[in-house]
Amino acid sequence: MDYCKKYPEAATALYAWYHELLTCDFKNFNELKKVYGNASLVADDRVVFNIMGNKYRLVVRIVFEFKAIQIKWFGTHTEYDKIDVTKIQFKKK
């Protein structure tokens, strides 16, 4: 993940999140919310996760029907406060 290179202190937490999501079979956001109580659902099927005790934020689009996850954005909480979470897109540097 490019974000692991940009934020090496968060790499372990990001990989842990990724592997957890691979093993889960959530049918909808309510099921996901039972496991990730701090997750927030926003526009366009986007879910915001708190990473490392809310030091970082991860924005993904989840299509539960197809078990598809698209990473849209990752950064610090301070950086998150400066973006429009409903429109931000992944940009490869």
Coordinates of C-alpha atoms in Angstrom, one line a residue:
M1 CA 0.0 0.0 0.0
D2 CA 1.3 3.4 -0.9
Y3 CA -0.1 4.8 2.3
C4 CA 2.1 2.4 4.4
K5 CA 5.1 4.1 2.8
K6 CA 3.8 7.6 3.4
Y7 CA 2.8 6.8 7.0
P8 CA 5.1 4.0 8.2
E9 CA 4.0 4.3 11.8
A10 CA 0.5 3.4 10.7
A11 CA 1.6 0.5 8.4
T12 CA 0.9 -2.3 11.0
A13 CA -2.5 -0.9 11.8
L14 CA -3.4 -0.6 8.1
Y15 CA -2.3 -4.2 7.3
A16 CA -4.2 -5.4 10.4
W17 CA -7.4 -3.6 9.2
Y18 CA -6.9 -5.1 5.7
H19 CA -6.6 -8.6 6.9
E20 CA -9.5 -8.3 9.3
L21 CA -11.7 -7.1 6.4
L22 CA -10.6 -10.0 4.2
T23 CA -11.8 -12.5 6.7
C24 CA -15.1 -10.9 7.4
D25 CA -18.3 -11.5 5.5
F26 CA -20.4 -8.4 6.2
K27 CA -23.7 -8.3 4.4
N28 CA -24.4 -4.6 5.2
F29 CA -23.2 -1.6 7.1
N30 CA -25.1 -2.6 10.3
E31 CA -23.1 -5.9 10.5
L32 CA -19.9 -4.0 10.0
K33 CA -20.8 -1.5 12.6
K34 CA -21.2 -4.3 15.2
V35 CA -17.5 -5.0 14.8
Y36 CA -16.2 -1.5 14.0
G37 CA -18.3 0.6 16.3
N38 CA -16.5 3.8 15.4
A39 CA -17.0 3.4 11.6
S40 CA -19.2 6.1 10.0
L41 CA -21.2 5.7 6.8
V42 CA -21.2 8.7 4.4
A43 CA -22.3 9.3 0.9
D44 CA -21.7 6.9 -2.0
D45 CA -21.4 3.8 0.2
R46 CA -18.3 5.3 1.8
V47 CA -17.2 4.2 5.2
V48 CA -14.7 6.1 7.4
F49 CA -12.6 4.1 9.8
N50 CA -10.6 5.3 12.7
I51 CA -7.1 3.9 12.6
M52 CA -4.6 3.8 15.6
G53 CA -7.0 5.3 18.1
N54 CA -8.3 8.0 15.7
K55 CA -4.9 9.3 14.9
Y56 CA -5.5 8.4 11.3
R57 CA -8.6 8.1 9.2
L58 CA -9.3 5.7 6.3
V59 CA -12.0 6.3 3.8
V60 CA -13.2 3.4 1.7
R61 CA -16.1 2.6 -0.5
I62 CA -17.7 -0.7 0.3
V63 CA -20.2 -2.5 -2.0
F64 CA -21.4 -5.3 0.3
E65 CA -23.3 -7.1 -2.4
F66 CA -20.1 -7.7 -4.4
K67 CA -17.7 -7.8 -1.4
A68 CA -15.7 -5.0 -2.9
I69 CA -13.7 -2.4 -1.1
Q70 CA -12.1 0.6 -2.8
I71 CA -9.7 2.7 -0.8
K72 CA -10.4 6.3 -1.4
W73 CA -8.1 8.1 1.0
F74 CA -5.9 7.7 4.1
G75 CA -4.3 10.3 6.3
T76 CA -4.0 11.9 9.6
H77 CA -7.0 13.2 11.5
T78 CA -5.8 16.7 10.9
E79 CA -5.6 16.1 7.1
Y80 CA -9.0 14.4 7.2
D81 CA -10.5 17.6 8.5
K82 CA -9.4 19.4 5.3
I83 CA -11.0 17.1 2.8
D84 CA -14.5 16.6 1.4
V85 CA -15.0 12.9 2.4
T86 CA -17.8 12.5 -0.1
K87 CA -15.7 13.4 -3.1
I88 CA -12.1 12.6 -2.3
Q89 CA -10.5 10.0 -4.6
F90 CA -7.4 7.9 -4.4
K91 CA -4.5 9.5 -6.2
K92 CA -1.3 7.5 -7.0
K93 CA 1.7 9.8 -6.5

